[in-house]
PDB file of C-alpha atoms in Angstrom:
ATOM      1  CA  MET A  71       9.906  -8.093   1.301  1.00 95.00           C
ATOM      2  CA  ILE A  72       8.256  -4.755   1.835  1.00 96.00           C
ATOM      3  CA  ARG A  73       7.829  -2.925   5.124  1.00 97.00           C
ATOM      4  CA  ILE A  74       4.267  -1.943   6.004  1.00 96.00           C
ATOM      5  CA  ASN A  75       3.665   0.168   9.095  1.00 97.00           C
ATOM      6  CA  GLY A  76       6.995  -1.006  10.526  1.00 97.00           C
ATOM      7  CA  GLU A  77       6.472  -4.717   9.826  1.00 97.00           C
ATOM      8  CA  ASP A  78       8.227  -6.715   7.090  1.00 97.00           C
ATOM      9  CA  LYS A  79       5.808  -8.533   4.785  1.00 94.00           C
ATOM     10  CA  PRO A  80       6.440 -10.928   1.910  1.00 93.00           C
ATOM     11  CA  PHE A  81       4.782 -10.212  -1.438  1.00 90.00           C
ATOM     12  CA  GLU A  82       4.821 -11.441  -5.023  1.00 88.00           C
ATOM     13  CA  GLU A  83       6.599  -9.138  -7.503  1.00 89.00           C
ATOM     14  CA  PRO A  84       5.529  -7.499  -9.705  1.00 91.00           C
ATOM     15  CA  ILE A  85       2.326  -6.158  -8.189  1.00 96.00           C
ATOM     16  CA  THR A  86       0.655  -2.768  -8.232  1.00 97.00           C
ATOM     17  CA  LEU A  87      -0.204  -0.924  -5.059  1.00 98.00           C
ATOM     18  CA  LEU A  88      -3.909  -1.226  -5.872  1.00 98.00           C
ATOM     19  CA  SER A  89      -3.688  -4.999  -6.381  1.00 97.00           C
ATOM     20  CA  TYR A  90      -1.727  -5.451  -3.164  1.00 96.00           C
ATOM     21  CA  LEU A  91      -4.158  -3.363  -1.119  1.00 97.00           C
ATOM     22  CA  GLU A  92      -7.165  -5.240  -2.521  1.00 97.00           C
ATOM     23  CA  GLN A  93      -5.432  -8.590  -1.935  1.00 95.00           C
ATOM     24  CA  GLU A  94      -4.831  -7.629   1.703  1.00 95.00           C
ATOM     25  CA  GLY A  95      -8.458  -6.543   2.208  1.00 96.00           C
ATOM     26  CA  TYR A  96      -7.978  -2.791   2.607  1.00 96.00           C
ATOM     27  CA  GLN A  97     -10.976  -0.543   1.892  1.00 95.00           C
ATOM     28  CA  ILE A  98      -9.406   1.770  -0.676  1.00 96.00           C
ATOM     29  CA  ASP A  99     -11.800   4.638   0.024  1.00 94.00           C
ATOM     30  CA  ARG A 100     -10.872   4.609   3.735  1.00 95.00           C
ATOM     31  CA  ILE A 101      -7.069   4.690   3.606  1.00 97.00           C
ATOM     32  CA  ALA A 102      -4.134   6.910   2.749  1.00 98.00           C
ATOM     33  CA  VAL A 103      -0.796   5.466   1.616  1.00 98.00           C
ATOM     34  CA  GLU A 104       2.728   6.826   1.874  1.00 98.00           C
ATOM     35  CA  LYS A 105       5.409   4.996  -0.142  1.00 98.00           C
ATOM     36  CA  ASN A 106       9.057   5.681   0.636  1.00 98.00           C
ATOM     37  CA  GLY A 107       8.167   9.002   2.257  1.00 98.00           C
ATOM     38  CA  GLU A 108       5.800  10.225  -0.504  1.00 98.00           C
ATOM     39  CA  ILE A 109       2.011  10.320  -0.258  1.00 98.00           C
ATOM     40  CA  ILE A 110       0.521   8.406  -3.182  1.00 98.00           C
ATOM     41  CA  PRO A 111      -2.701   9.863  -4.629  1.00 98.00           C
ATOM     42  CA  LYS A 112      -5.481   7.281  -4.973  1.00 97.00           C
ATOM     43  CA  SER A 113      -5.552   8.017  -8.700  1.00 98.00           C
ATOM     44  CA  CYS A 114      -2.006   6.578  -8.923  1.00 98.00           C
ATOM     45  CA  TYR A 115      -2.585   3.318  -7.007  1.00 98.00           C
ATOM     46  CA  LYS A 116      -3.209   1.390 -10.249  1.00 98.00           C
ATOM     47  CA  GLU A 117       0.092   2.525 -11.836  1.00 98.00           C
ATOM     48  CA  THR A 118       2.291   2.393  -8.718  1.00 98.00           C
ATOM     49  CA  VAL A 119       4.386  -0.783  -8.764  1.00 98.00           C
ATOM     50  CA  LEU A 120       5.774  -2.162  -5.519  1.00 97.00           C
ATOM     51  CA  HIS A 121       9.392  -3.302  -5.340  1.00 96.00           C
ATOM     52  CA  SER A 122      11.344  -5.250  -2.750  1.00 96.00           C
ATOM     53  CA  GLY A 123      12.618  -2.856  -0.093  1.00 96.00           C
ATOM     54  CA  ASP A 124       9.756  -0.357  -0.405  1.00 97.00           C
ATOM     55  CA  VAL A 125       8.438   1.150   2.826  1.00 98.00           C
ATOM     56  CA  LEU A 126       4.702   1.794   3.093  1.00 98.00           C
ATOM     57  CA  GLU A 127       2.718   3.572   5.760  1.00 98.00           C
ATOM     58  CA  ILE A 128      -0.994   2.831   5.492  1.00 98.00           C
ATOM     59  CA  VAL A 129      -3.376   4.920   7.550  1.00 97.00           C
ATOM     60  CA  SER A 130      -7.036   3.974   7.941  1.00 92.00           C
ATOM     61  CA  PHE A 131      -9.697   6.594   8.491  1.00 87.00           C
ATOM     62  CA  VAL A 132     -12.192   5.707  11.195  1.00 81.00           C
ATOM     63  CA  GLY A 133     -15.544   7.421  11.476  1.00 74.00           C
ATOM     64  CA  GLY A 134     -17.497   7.771  14.638  1.00 69.00           C
ATOM     65  CA  GLY A 135     -19.484  10.132  16.691  1.00 61.00           C
TER      66      GLY A 135
END
């Protein structure tokens, strides 16, 4: 299990952050991700591996006017 925005979610290990985000339908160019208290640069999503017990905060950017 991992915790995303305060909610526990099951996932298949091993998986990269990028793969997980794509699998869950996130628009990569419109989000920011914090993993265990550290902001993860988009350039590191492909190499960042998720582990059971990780805590993610995913923030979506919304445009408007």
